[in-house]
Structures are given as C-alpha cells and as structure tokens.
XYZ file of C-alpha atoms in Angstrom:
704
model
C -6.308 -7.697 -136.495
C -9.388 -5.678 -137.816
C -7.781 -2.514 -136.961
C -4.543 -3.174 -138.421
C -6.005 -3.787 -141.739
C -8.227 -0.803 -141.666
C -5.232 1.406 -141.150
C -3.019 -0.083 -143.830
C -5.711 0.270 -146.342
C -6.209 3.783 -145.406
C -2.750 4.843 -146.109
C -2.737 3.222 -149.573
C -5.851 5.274 -150.588
C -4.956 8.698 -149.186
C -3.386 10.012 -152.394
C -6.276 8.826 -154.462
C -8.893 10.603 -152.314
C -7.133 13.933 -152.666
C -7.151 13.609 -156.423
C -10.714 13.014 -156.605
C -11.533 16.254 -154.640
C -9.213 18.486 -156.204
C -11.975 20.334 -158.158
C -13.305 21.919 -154.708
C -10.250 24.219 -154.121
C -10.108 24.907 -157.699
C -12.872 27.455 -157.491
C -10.709 29.993 -155.625
C -8.696 30.594 -158.801
C -10.344 31.844 -162.061
C -9.560 29.762 -165.086
C -7.196 30.575 -167.868
C -7.829 28.315 -170.783
C -5.278 29.345 -173.304
C -2.034 27.884 -171.816
C -3.361 24.490 -172.172
C -2.171 24.178 -175.638
C 1.150 25.801 -174.861
C 1.851 22.640 -172.757
C 1.472 20.120 -175.563
C 4.108 21.021 -178.116
C 6.872 21.206 -175.399
C 8.116 17.764 -175.377
C 11.612 18.417 -176.616
C 12.253 20.960 -173.707
C 12.121 18.036 -171.137
C 15.420 16.670 -172.468
C 17.123 19.651 -170.772
C 15.547 19.161 -167.412
C 18.687 18.141 -165.319
C 20.815 21.206 -166.561
C 18.227 23.786 -166.320
C 17.177 23.247 -162.774
C 18.756 26.322 -160.845
C 18.346 29.351 -163.215
C 14.806 29.969 -161.856
C 15.993 32.052 -158.911
C 16.614 35.460 -160.518
C 13.003 35.889 -161.194
C 12.026 36.107 -157.706
C 12.045 40.071 -157.329
C 9.156 40.370 -159.716
C 6.816 38.335 -157.572
C 4.577 41.339 -156.217
C 3.822 42.855 -159.496
C 3.047 39.622 -161.242
C 0.824 38.484 -158.366
C -1.372 41.611 -159.011
C -1.506 40.914 -162.702
C -2.605 37.309 -162.282
C -5.423 38.409 -160.092
C -6.960 40.310 -162.854
C -6.501 37.197 -165.263
C -8.709 35.073 -162.846
C -11.833 36.830 -163.812
C -11.884 35.253 -167.280
C -14.977 33.275 -167.831
C -14.668 29.412 -167.033
C -16.314 28.381 -170.285
C -13.029 29.393 -172.144
C -11.595 26.112 -170.722
C -13.724 24.090 -173.025
C -11.558 24.987 -176.243
C -8.338 22.890 -175.577
C -9.033 20.032 -177.903
C -9.759 22.063 -181.277
C -6.807 24.416 -180.458
C -4.457 21.616 -180.114
C -4.588 21.082 -183.860
C -2.895 24.275 -184.585
C -0.545 24.941 -181.633
C 1.684 27.570 -183.144
C -0.551 30.575 -183.213
C -1.711 29.777 -179.706
C 1.965 29.911 -178.342
C 2.300 33.333 -179.903
C -0.757 34.713 -178.101
C -0.114 33.311 -174.639
C 3.630 34.125 -174.699
C 3.237 37.305 -172.703
C 0.967 35.616 -170.296
C 3.687 33.035 -169.768
C 6.381 35.725 -168.854
C 4.109 37.467 -166.324
C 2.990 34.225 -164.688
C 6.261 32.450 -164.299
C 7.304 34.404 -161.321
C 3.974 33.413 -159.539
C 5.034 29.785 -159.851
C 8.418 30.419 -158.308
C 6.823 32.100 -155.294
C 3.875 29.723 -154.716
C 5.995 26.614 -154.864
C 7.754 27.256 -151.487
C 4.353 27.956 -150.046
C 3.267 24.508 -150.923
C 6.284 22.912 -149.196
C 5.553 24.708 -145.887
C 1.716 24.810 -145.367
C -0.103 21.535 -145.086
C -3.558 23.112 -146.262
C -1.884 24.215 -149.530
C -0.407 20.861 -150.174
C -3.845 19.368 -150.660
C -4.637 21.961 -153.120
C -1.443 21.707 -155.136
C -1.015 17.931 -154.845
C -3.187 17.294 -157.832
C -1.071 19.851 -159.709
C 2.194 17.794 -158.961
C 0.579 14.629 -160.051
C -0.678 15.907 -163.188
C 2.455 18.023 -164.145
C 4.734 14.970 -163.933
C 3.083 13.199 -166.866
C 3.437 16.500 -168.816
C 7.251 16.133 -168.585
C 7.530 12.548 -169.935
C 4.119 12.093 -171.789
C 2.278 15.408 -172.729
C -0.519 13.562 -174.754
C -2.091 11.654 -171.792
C -2.529 15.060 -169.902
C -4.935 16.328 -172.476
C -7.042 13.133 -172.079
C -7.164 13.464 -168.218
C -7.876 17.178 -168.199
C -10.786 17.040 -170.815
C -13.457 15.831 -168.506
C -12.392 18.197 -165.663
C -12.020 21.165 -167.925
C -14.759 23.080 -166.347
C -13.384 23.587 -162.854
C -9.683 22.505 -162.480
C -8.558 25.723 -164.102
C -5.657 26.227 -161.511
C -3.951 23.179 -162.981
C -4.125 24.730 -166.476
C -2.983 28.112 -165.330
C 0.036 26.772 -163.523
C 0.903 24.440 -166.308
C 1.659 27.323 -168.676
C 5.047 28.222 -167.059
C 6.106 24.510 -167.447
C 6.301 24.939 -171.100
C 8.748 27.968 -170.797
C 10.902 26.582 -167.887
C 10.043 23.115 -167.096
C 13.163 22.170 -165.255
C 12.411 24.327 -162.087
C 9.000 22.742 -161.856
C 10.307 19.318 -162.028
C 12.983 19.942 -159.352
C 10.760 21.920 -157.029
C 7.744 19.709 -156.976
C 9.511 16.240 -156.401
C 10.344 17.277 -152.846
C 6.954 18.643 -152.124
C 5.174 15.242 -151.991
C 7.831 13.946 -149.603
C 7.708 16.800 -147.106
C 3.803 17.189 -147.064
C 3.266 14.689 -144.234
C 5.530 16.289 -141.592
C 4.148 19.739 -142.496
C 0.783 18.687 -140.818
C 2.167 18.687 -137.199
C 2.819 22.393 -136.986
C 0.264 24.084 -139.263
C -0.218 27.223 -137.090
C 3.380 28.808 -137.327
C 3.504 28.082 -141.112
C 0.314 30.078 -141.692
C 1.817 32.983 -139.984
C 4.865 32.932 -142.071
C 2.907 32.549 -145.500
C 0.130 34.879 -144.810
C 2.028 38.016 -146.263
C 2.888 36.398 -149.374
C -0.382 34.729 -150.237
C -2.838 36.716 -148.030
C -5.701 36.842 -150.700
C -5.521 33.236 -151.843
C -4.603 30.985 -149.042
C -7.306 31.777 -146.460
C -10.281 30.753 -148.568
C -8.539 27.748 -149.885
C -7.760 26.484 -146.367
C -11.453 26.922 -145.382
C -12.468 24.770 -148.239
C -9.948 22.121 -148.163
C -10.071 21.656 -144.396
C -12.763 18.963 -144.315
C -11.160 16.897 -147.174
C -7.801 17.224 -145.464
C -9.036 15.994 -142.108
C -10.862 12.973 -143.363
C -8.247 11.756 -145.875
C -4.913 12.411 -143.863
C -5.535 12.105 -140.037
C -5.202 8.546 -138.490
C -8.289 6.686 -137.819
C -9.237 5.700 -134.180
C -12.400 4.253 -132.692
C -13.625 5.733 -129.309
C -16.441 4.617 -127.148
C -18.033 7.311 -125.158
C -19.733 6.265 -121.812
C -21.653 8.765 -119.872
C -25.020 9.094 -118.119
C -26.592 11.777 -120.232
C -26.467 13.264 -123.946
C -28.430 15.901 -125.663
C -31.045 15.627 -127.083
C -32.110 12.305 -125.341
C -31.536 13.435 -121.711
C -29.760 16.556 -120.522
C -29.395 18.168 -116.958
C -26.190 20.224 -117.555
C -23.098 20.745 -119.549
C -22.203 16.983 -119.612
C -25.143 16.463 -121.951
C -23.844 19.135 -124.283
C -20.346 17.550 -124.385
C -21.606 14.060 -124.948
C -23.460 15.389 -128.100
C -21.136 17.782 -129.622
C -17.768 16.286 -129.150
C -18.459 12.981 -130.687
C -19.835 14.610 -133.884
C -16.790 16.804 -134.088
C -14.560 13.743 -133.817
C -16.328 12.026 -136.598
C -15.153 14.976 -138.869
C -11.518 14.271 -137.532
C -11.755 10.583 -139.003
C -12.838 8.856 -135.703
C -15.173 5.928 -135.449
C -17.336 7.039 -132.461
C -20.100 5.193 -130.402
C -21.804 6.715 -127.488
C -23.213 4.254 -124.733
C -26.055 5.650 -122.590
C -28.641 4.312 -120.320
C -32.089 3.902 -121.786
C -33.955 6.083 -119.342
C -37.735 6.205 -119.490
C -37.658 9.971 -119.798
C -36.046 9.816 -123.123
C -38.591 11.409 -125.601
C -40.796 8.879 -127.388
C -39.697 10.250 -130.717
C -36.268 8.867 -130.182
C -37.519 5.771 -128.534
C -39.387 4.879 -131.729
C -36.411 5.145 -133.902
C -34.190 2.808 -131.897
C -33.273 -0.527 -133.370
C -32.843 -3.752 -131.454
C -29.284 -5.040 -131.691
C -29.337 -7.979 -129.157
C -29.511 -8.844 -125.531
C -27.741 -10.861 -123.015
C -27.659 -11.690 -119.278
C -24.797 -10.339 -116.959
C -24.022 -11.149 -113.393
C -23.611 -8.058 -111.177
C -21.572 -7.841 -108.048
C -22.361 -10.353 -105.171
C -26.073 -10.226 -105.858
C -26.063 -13.880 -107.105
C -28.273 -12.886 -109.880
C -28.079 -12.400 -113.607
C -29.390 -9.230 -114.936
C -31.084 -8.438 -118.409
C -28.948 -6.225 -120.648
C -30.620 -5.096 -123.888
C -28.945 -3.007 -126.666
C -30.964 -0.602 -128.619
C -29.143 1.514 -131.266
C -29.879 5.046 -132.791
C -27.591 6.439 -135.567
C -27.367 10.120 -136.345
C -24.792 12.366 -137.980
C -22.314 9.586 -138.258
C -22.337 8.743 -134.477
C -23.863 5.463 -133.262
C -25.834 5.707 -130.013
C -26.183 2.472 -128.122
C -28.630 2.496 -125.153
C -28.350 -0.062 -122.492
C -31.928 -1.306 -121.607
C -32.905 -2.636 -118.105
C -36.193 -1.395 -116.783
C -35.184 -2.458 -113.147
C -32.602 0.346 -113.053
C -33.704 2.872 -115.684
C -37.558 3.114 -115.330
C -37.463 6.389 -113.191
C -38.262 9.585 -115.020
C -35.111 11.574 -113.688
C -31.780 10.126 -114.512
C -30.476 11.255 -110.988
C -32.372 10.584 -107.792
C -30.473 9.865 -104.732
C -27.202 7.813 -103.874
C -29.150 4.886 -102.736
C -30.600 4.193 -105.950
C -27.832 5.794 -108.133
C -24.907 3.503 -106.812
C -26.450 0.268 -107.957
C -27.703 1.860 -111.158
C -24.447 3.178 -112.379
C -22.381 0.113 -111.243
C -24.782 -1.857 -113.334
C -24.430 0.556 -116.214
C -20.517 0.932 -116.168
C -20.133 -2.970 -116.264
C -23.014 -3.431 -118.859
C -21.474 -0.910 -121.224
C -18.162 -2.836 -121.425
C -20.023 -6.158 -121.701
C -22.073 -4.665 -124.562
C -18.910 -3.815 -126.447
C -17.646 -7.270 -126.210
C -21.169 -8.690 -127.288
C -21.219 -6.341 -130.183
C -17.740 -7.367 -131.103
C -16.818 -3.637 -131.524
C -13.604 -3.006 -129.690
C -12.560 0.611 -129.382
C -9.036 1.939 -129.237
C -10.056 4.270 -126.532
C -12.867 4.098 -123.763
C -13.616 7.797 -122.858
C -15.937 7.899 -119.793
C -17.343 10.876 -118.125
C -17.798 11.907 -114.452
C -18.510 9.593 -111.374
C -21.414 7.686 -113.139
C -18.831 6.043 -115.364
C -16.031 6.318 -112.972
C -15.900 2.541 -112.433
C -15.230 1.899 -116.073
C -11.366 2.315 -116.022
C -11.328 0.222 -112.886
C -13.497 -2.614 -114.486
C -11.151 -2.459 -117.673
C -8.068 -3.093 -115.487
C -9.710 -5.840 -113.413
C -12.672 -7.888 -114.398
C -12.402 -7.120 -118.077
C -8.622 -7.092 -118.462
C -8.586 -10.562 -120.260
C -11.492 -9.970 -122.498
C -11.281 -8.098 -125.884
C -12.400 -4.800 -124.583
C -9.662 -4.952 -121.981
C -7.066 -3.952 -124.556
C -8.472 -0.394 -124.911
C -6.926 2.581 -123.214
C -9.048 4.638 -120.928
C -9.786 8.449 -120.413
C -11.752 9.936 -117.622
C -13.069 13.482 -117.946
C -13.975 15.406 -114.848
C -16.814 17.994 -115.595
C -17.554 18.734 -112.082
C -15.496 17.614 -109.096
C -17.913 18.301 -106.604
C -20.051 15.174 -107.492
C -17.939 11.961 -106.757
C -20.108 9.053 -106.019
C -19.123 8.498 -102.481
C -20.771 5.621 -100.349
C -19.810 2.941 -97.766
C -17.582 0.272 -99.046
C -19.646 -2.825 -98.346
C -22.359 -1.359 -100.649
C -20.287 -0.596 -103.480
C -18.258 -3.804 -103.288
C -21.600 -5.628 -103.167
C -22.952 -4.062 -106.350
C -19.674 -3.701 -108.268
C -18.057 -7.136 -107.446
C -14.689 -5.560 -107.764
C -11.722 -7.307 -106.042
C -10.599 -6.279 -102.453
C -7.442 -4.760 -103.780
C -9.106 -1.847 -105.443
C -10.612 -0.776 -102.157
C -7.357 0.557 -100.961
C -6.433 4.125 -99.907
C -4.582 4.776 -103.206
C -7.764 3.754 -105.116
C -11.424 3.647 -104.213
C -11.075 3.932 -100.356
C -11.928 7.343 -99.109
C -11.581 8.149 -95.428
C -12.161 5.305 -93.182
C -15.151 3.495 -94.491
C -16.228 5.066 -97.644
C -15.476 4.193 -101.348
C -15.297 7.051 -103.939
C -16.119 5.949 -107.476
C -14.563 9.050 -109.063
C -11.354 8.652 -107.203
C -11.113 4.995 -108.373
C -11.467 6.129 -111.903
C -8.838 8.683 -111.503
C -6.428 6.038 -110.120
C -7.163 3.440 -112.901
C -7.598 5.622 -116.017
C -4.738 6.180 -118.454
C -5.473 9.728 -118.787
C -7.556 12.164 -116.561
C -8.949 15.440 -118.312
C -10.933 18.452 -117.052
C -12.900 20.915 -119.085
C -10.449 23.754 -118.808
C -6.734 24.323 -118.204
C -7.275 26.624 -115.351
C -9.615 24.151 -113.627
C -6.987 21.438 -113.992
C -4.640 23.496 -111.834
C -7.425 24.670 -109.408
C -8.569 21.168 -108.395
C -5.008 20.428 -107.142
C -5.576 22.983 -104.405
C -7.482 22.840 -101.201
C -9.918 25.529 -102.206
C -11.162 23.712 -105.115
C -10.111 20.128 -104.688
C -13.103 18.827 -102.853
C -10.825 16.782 -100.615
C -9.147 15.115 -103.836
C -6.433 17.596 -104.092
C -3.635 15.332 -102.864
C -4.922 12.370 -104.932
C -4.994 14.557 -108.037
C -1.620 16.013 -107.356
C -0.264 12.409 -107.055
C -1.809 11.641 -110.602
C -0.929 15.255 -111.989
C 1.365 13.588 -114.599
C -1.758 12.213 -116.610
C -3.902 15.277 -115.858
C -4.908 17.619 -118.794
C -7.167 20.528 -119.221
C -9.033 20.845 -122.460
C -11.599 23.728 -122.805
C -15.088 22.936 -124.044
C -16.597 24.630 -127.115
C -20.207 25.110 -128.417
C -22.005 23.472 -131.241
C -22.494 26.036 -133.978
C -25.319 24.025 -135.374
C -27.291 24.481 -132.119
C -26.029 27.904 -131.341
C -25.981 30.109 -134.446
C -27.751 33.604 -134.515
C -27.800 33.390 -138.327
C -30.022 30.430 -138.492
C -31.454 30.140 -134.887
C -35.219 29.534 -135.360
C -36.008 30.999 -131.827
C -34.742 34.456 -132.564
C -37.014 37.379 -133.657
C -34.449 38.468 -136.450
C -31.371 36.678 -137.538
C -27.988 38.326 -137.699
C -24.241 37.408 -138.078
C -20.971 39.211 -137.737
C -21.504 41.344 -140.717
C -24.982 42.923 -139.613
C -25.047 42.430 -135.796
C -25.294 46.124 -135.149
C -28.346 46.384 -137.451
C -30.422 43.526 -136.162
C -29.499 42.625 -132.486
C -31.455 45.667 -131.332
C -34.620 44.104 -132.864
C -34.040 41.064 -130.630
C -33.810 43.257 -127.492
C -37.109 44.896 -128.287
C -38.659 41.534 -128.793
C -37.270 40.134 -125.617
C -38.574 43.244 -123.628
C -41.841 42.697 -125.019
C -41.927 38.923 -124.257
C -41.106 39.397 -120.843
C -43.151 42.454 -119.802
C -40.314 44.893 -119.627
C -40.240 48.365 -120.599
C -39.489 48.482 -124.134
C -36.696 50.930 -124.583
C -33.547 50.614 -126.846
C -31.542 52.791 -124.438
C -31.844 50.347 -121.579
C -28.974 48.164 -120.520
C -30.267 44.597 -120.471
C -28.383 42.085 -118.202
C -29.086 38.453 -118.573
C -28.414 35.537 -116.280
C -29.118 32.003 -117.429
C -27.987 29.394 -114.713
C -28.772 26.683 -112.265
C -29.957 28.495 -109.324
C -27.328 27.130 -106.877
C -24.756 28.558 -104.627
C -21.957 27.569 -106.914
C -23.049 29.993 -109.453
C -22.494 33.091 -107.241
C -26.187 33.914 -106.896
C -25.547 35.059 -103.299
C -23.518 37.889 -104.637
C -26.069 38.769 -107.338
C -29.132 38.943 -104.890
C -27.159 41.257 -102.689
C -26.384 43.865 -105.289
C -29.666 44.013 -107.296
C -31.045 47.135 -105.633
C -27.883 48.958 -106.643
C -27.814 47.513 -110.205
C -31.489 48.655 -111.053
C -30.781 52.291 -111.435
C -33.381 53.320 -113.899
C -31.289 52.634 -116.988
C -30.669 48.767 -116.462
C -33.057 45.648 -116.596
C -32.216 42.259 -115.416
C -33.530 39.010 -116.753
C -33.073 35.717 -114.779
C -33.809 32.163 -116.345
C -33.305 28.914 -114.406
C -34.351 26.627 -111.582
C -32.613 25.337 -108.424
C -32.504 26.122 -104.711
C -35.706 27.380 -103.240
C -34.098 30.504 -101.519
C -32.893 31.918 -104.823
C -36.024 31.049 -106.607
C -38.068 33.124 -103.952
C -35.269 35.946 -103.947
C -35.678 36.486 -107.582
C -39.590 36.211 -107.509
C -39.510 39.053 -104.889
C -37.412 41.372 -106.953
C -39.745 40.842 -110.020
C -42.728 41.924 -107.762
C -40.853 44.870 -106.519
C -39.274 46.144 -109.738
C -42.174 45.323 -112.238
C -41.201 46.164 -115.759
C -37.457 46.315 -114.824
C -36.742 42.881 -113.433
C -37.970 39.452 -114.678
C -37.485 36.149 -113.056
C -38.430 33.120 -115.228
C -38.041 30.243 -112.733
C -38.187 27.461 -115.439
C -36.028 25.508 -117.938
C -36.914 26.941 -121.403
C -34.236 26.316 -124.168
C -35.882 28.494 -126.630
C -36.131 31.387 -124.168
C -32.511 30.947 -123.229
C -31.584 31.557 -127.058
C -33.674 34.736 -127.018
C -32.014 36.105 -123.879
C -28.535 35.428 -125.499
C -29.601 37.311 -128.536
C -31.543 40.159 -126.740
C -29.462 40.961 -123.784
C -26.397 43.288 -123.796
C -24.355 41.463 -121.281
C -24.405 38.133 -119.444
C -23.670 37.499 -115.816
C -21.642 34.475 -114.680
C -20.160 35.392 -111.225
C -19.585 31.703 -110.238
C -17.643 30.604 -107.039
C -16.108 27.974 -109.254
C -16.799 27.104 -112.768
C -15.085 23.912 -114.339
C -15.623 25.362 -118.070
C -18.801 27.263 -118.460
C -20.869 27.319 -121.879
C -23.008 30.283 -121.021
C -20.333 32.860 -121.599
C -19.300 30.981 -124.985
C -22.814 31.166 -126.128
C -23.171 34.951 -125.289
C -20.079 35.785 -127.045
C -21.203 34.030 -130.105
C -24.568 35.926 -129.964
C -22.665 39.345 -129.499
C -23.520 39.595 -125.862
C -20.614 40.527 -123.575
C -19.959 38.365 -120.566
C -19.343 39.645 -117.072
C -17.616 36.818 -115.193
C -15.456 35.920 -112.301
C -11.905 34.797 -113.173
C -12.072 31.217 -112.322
C -11.906 27.943 -114.045
C -12.979 28.110 -117.741
C -14.342 31.631 -117.343
C -10.729 32.809 -116.933
C -9.612 30.831 -119.761
C -12.256 32.036 -122.270
C -12.925 35.766 -121.206
C -10.139 38.386 -121.270
C -10.889 41.540 -119.329
C -11.507 44.631 -121.386
C -8.619 47.213 -121.172
C -9.888 50.785 -121.329
C -6.586 52.256 -122.450
C -5.895 49.670 -125.325
C -9.425 48.376 -126.212
C -8.153 44.824 -125.879
C -10.420 42.199 -124.258
C -13.676 40.565 -124.822
C -15.647 40.918 -121.593
C -15.521 42.310 -118.037
C -14.019 40.326 -115.071
C -13.446 40.519 -111.392
C -11.041 38.249 -109.295
C -12.094 37.613 -105.577
C -15.457 36.329 -104.627
C -16.847 39.661 -103.449
C -20.242 41.342 -104.093
C -18.466 44.807 -104.433
C -15.948 43.567 -107.064
C -18.991 42.126 -109.010
C -20.920 45.505 -108.861
C -17.606 47.231 -110.019
C -17.442 44.876 -113.039
C -21.047 45.636 -113.961
C -20.643 49.357 -113.714
C -17.502 49.260 -115.832
C -19.581 47.478 -118.592
C -22.503 50.020 -118.226
C -19.879 52.968 -118.420
C -18.498 51.589 -121.795
C -22.009 51.092 -122.959
C -23.422 54.433 -122.374
C -20.391 56.562 -122.853
C -18.402 54.811 -125.721
C -20.672 52.919 -127.731
C -18.314 52.664 -130.696
C -15.766 50.660 -128.556
C -18.638 48.565 -127.096
C -19.695 47.619 -130.709
C -16.013 46.849 -131.518
C -16.065 44.222 -128.602
C -19.272 42.842 -129.825
C -17.885 42.183 -133.238
C -14.601 40.692 -131.676
C -16.595 38.263 -129.636
C -18.557 37.150 -132.578
C -15.470 36.669 -134.555
C -13.773 34.469 -131.842
C -13.829 30.866 -132.527
C -15.424 29.219 -129.682
C -16.574 26.037 -131.473
C -15.767 22.389 -130.792
C -13.173 22.158 -133.630
C -9.999 23.191 -131.760
C -11.051 21.268 -128.679
C -11.701 18.043 -130.668
C -8.329 18.326 -132.233
C -6.711 18.348 -128.800
C -8.861 15.263 -127.752
C -7.842 13.557 -131.156
C -4.108 14.265 -130.324
C -4.635 12.731 -126.776
C -6.086 9.680 -128.204
C -3.233 9.321 -130.793
C -0.706 9.798 -127.867
C -2.372 6.810 -126.058
C -2.585 4.606 -129.021
C 0.929 4.889 -130.805
C 1.908 1.888 -132.732
C-alpha cells in the first residue's frame, strides 16, 4: 500500500514541478520585454476565438526569414523585462512600437507550436507557456501579477505572448492538444529529434540538455531497486563488477529510482568508510541445516542519493580479500544471499525489483521463490546480471544444500544440479530469475554457443526468452580528462590536440621511457590472465618494438605473464615498461598519455578499458568479441569511418596486423588520426543510455 500511495501522489504533482523549474530553459532565449503590455489590452479579441482558429496556416512560408530575425532580438538585455508595470498604464503607445515585432514574430509561433507537439523535451520548456497563455485569453490581469516576480528570466513566455494579442485564436486551438499529447511523446523521443532538428537546429539542442534532468525526475515512473552484489567501488573492487555496482545505481537515482545497494561488510573496506557507517539494527537468522542462528548486523552509509547497507558478520567477512577459495566462499555467500533478503524485511523496505549480480548473489532469486515467497520481500521481481560466465559457484550438492537450506526440488537438473553430483549457484539463479541480463548484446548471443557458454549454453538457450544484453558505460565523474586530478594537463574535446601531447611526455618521463613526441605509445591495462589475450601480446612484442613504438603494461595476475613482461622491460629498457601492480592513478595517466590501447581478449563480456580509452582520446585496438565488438567500430581507410582498429580470429598475426594499421595511420595521415581521436571523445559512453535500458526493463517487470 505504501508504494501505491507514492505513485498516485507523484502523478498529481508532476505538472506543478514543471512550472516551478520553468526558468531554467528560459535562458536559451533572450528576453523581449515590450510585448508584455501588448497582451493586456487584448481582452476583446478573445470573443472571436472559435471563428478565427484556422486562418493561421497561410503564414507558414515565412518561417525561415522570421526565425533569423528573432535570433537577433534575443540579444536585448534582460533588464528590459523589469518595465511591464509602469508601461501598462499607457498601453496605446506601446502597441504602436511593438506592432512590427508582432508581425515578424508571429510566424515563429506557428512553426514552433507543432515542434512542441512532437518532442518530449520541448514540451517541458513550453508547458509553462501553455499554462500561462490560457489565463491571458480569459483573464489578462492576473497574468501580470504572476509574471512580475519572474520577470528577470522567463522572457520566452513574454516573447511568445505577443503574437497572442494579434492572433489569439490559433494559439488557443493549437496549445490545448499539446498538453494531452505530451505524455505519449515520451516513448519515442529519438525519431522525433531527427525530424525536428532541421527546423529548430539552433534552439532545441541546448534546451534538451538543460531540461533533461528536470524531465527525468518529474515524469518517469518511480521504482525501488535493491542491488545485491559482492563488491562495489569505492568500498571494495576487484574488477568491472565493482564499477557497475557503483555507477549504475547513481545513474538510476537520476531516473527517479529509489536504490539501495546491499554488500558484505568486509574487513578490507577502508576505515574512512567504516567510520561513517551508521548502525541500523541487528537480528539473528538460521542458516541451512547448521542448527545455529547467526548474527546479522546492518550498517548504513548514504552517498549521492544511494543507500548502502552492509551486512555485518565477522565470522564470514573478517578476511582481507573478498574472494579466497570455494570452500570458504560457498558458506559466505549462502549466508550473504539469505541475510540480504532478511535485512530488507527487517528494515521494512520492500523493493519492486531485486537486482543481483554474478554467482555470489545467484541464490537470491532461488530464495525469493522458495523460502521467502510468503514474506513481504517475496513479492519483488528479480533480475540476475552475468558479468563473467566463467565464474559460476560450483560445488557438491550436499555442501550447498547444507549451507543454503533450500528444498530438495531446487537441486534438479533444470535448476541447481550440474552434472551428476554438483550444484551450480549461478545456474540456479538463471533458472529462477524473472530476467537475466549480460553486459553486452554480443556476449548475450555468444554465451549460448559451445565456444563461450562455459557448459551452460544449453541452459541459457532454454531461458533465452528472458535473456537480454545491455552494454556497460563509464562514470564521467570518475573518468573525465577535463577534471581528472591524476593528469599532468587537463583537456577536453575542444583542446585535446593541444594538450594530450603534454600527458604523453609526462608519462614517458614518469616511466623512464625515451621522451619523444614522435613515438607511438601503446598502453595495456589489464588483469594478467589468459582471458585477456596476453599470450598473443607476448608473442609479438619483438616485432612491435621497431624503434618508433613504446609499450606500457599495467596490471597483476598470472606469474607467467608477470615474468614475461618483466623480461621485456629489462631487454628493451627505455622502450618497454612493465608496471606489475594495481595503480588507479597511473591507469588514468596511461589512458591520457598513450596513443592507442590494446585489448586483444579471448572473450570479453563488456570491457571498460576501451571505453575509458576512447573518452580520453586514445584509440582502442581490440578483438571483435563481446562488448568490444559492440563498442568499437573498425576504422575504414576509404571512408574514414570508425573509432578504432579490430581483428576477428584469435590469432597473433591478426593482432600484429591491427597494430600496424594503427601505426600506419598515425605516422602517414595524422589529420585523419586526429579526426578519429575527436570522434571518440565525442562519443557518448556514459551510463545514461544503459541506465535507461535498465529502467525500461524494471518497468516491463512491474507493470500495474
């Protein structure tokens, strides 16, 4: 009942919120103060409204010339808007002065009115105009009282009100349906923008950027989502899951979602966050067939509109590393999955959606449909996101049954059972979740094949109807070359060609490489594992280092790759640098200082390094797999299209060819190289679009 009331109140207040924020989009149009007084003495013209509705059409051919003229009028100072009250006492001379302005501006009203009908963003800007023009028709005097306090900024209302005095009938007839058709226009904003761009190219674009946050918060349906996962930046992070658990909830808050992130309270969480956590309560919970009740504490931390709830139990979360081995991890995450749902019931915060991530939270959908189905949280719908199918949480059935306490029917071949005697926690989550998502569209298709399915391809094909692929994004607050504190010089799309070179020289100096602007610098930032294609890289390094190329490697992982790269550093001092460590700040400097970034993965569910590189003006060299294929378009020598360099088959020779194609363009056609750099920086790789797709998925699951 709590959620229904919240939604009904939201609908009643939507229109009011738009009116209050109307001054913000008004800045895009310069004020014209004189037409205010022309509105007041026009009450007699209202009587003829029903008969004068259609004659406005012949004025359409003049739209282009009148638009240019009104652009010049926008440059009048805003202070002129403060004179409406004294001029109102003598309306006759003002009408004579503004008459020519009314004749020229009138066509603009006729052209911009249909634009309001089609585009959702413009509806928000013009909605205040509709609401304030309506009183002008019936009661002109109150309009002066309402406009007076807002006279400094809402100039667009005044400017568009002038034509009402000349031809009020078309305005009344056109604006009434605008309010009725505004809501359905929200569903397909993209095609509308393409149609209207030619007519309002100069005015609509900036307005859309300014109005978007207000539009999102006031018009999108509200949903509550509980994120359940094993890691989240900045508390604990070992890979891309930590970035997603941090960035996606923050973006969903901007889309009018109520979000809680539930995490284990590891001992390795930095003390500065531990100190800011607030105690929210505690309870005891039975676990599996252990015959014991386990302590569950709830510590809370709030940041950027997201509530982070940490499940506290020192018996399970006292180790420094979140992942140790399956013998310890299976009991740990059985406890965490059940405790997370029990904590939601304890807090009396029942979400619409429970969004869980990877095998560590794979039992959450199973618990929802079995042990918690009759509890309040059992009414929530569930989504399971697969970040890397290789890790599934497989162990013998007796052990997982002992720690989970799940009924025997879930340990069947169609659910948790894997092979003859094992249980697969991720497989069970796929079977019981309402929707399953992966972190790119291509990867969603790949995991249904034997090559990438990790022995779950048949199970995933069976559940393909609820499988979706939504590519990840990056957080522009964390990854922004214009504000990044780790960089030697800041830059953005407008000055990347002037300042990126300074970051290259600073990187060369920091890593002991030969400082030379003419060198082609290749970066590689990765976990040093076989998945990342490092066997291909190590086999071609001697051929890549041709005297004009430098290579920088950053990461930790398998011992064989760490030793291989250390050898190349000692053999090619000043040309090859191996940073066998995890250093977030240095990673930022490599993104900014390198010319190209290498991502030759054997498989890649999404990949964030290529997105970071593009946003920093560094061109990616990638293999066409998973999210790499979805986000990097190969450069076309003939047309100049594309934003990176790719190769398809997993082959060292093809990787070397892709590197050579990149070097050829860099050394022989720097103009086109710089074009691709700017194209990559202009590309939107933020979480905004991805978060919208997740929000649509939530709405699809919770239709009422």
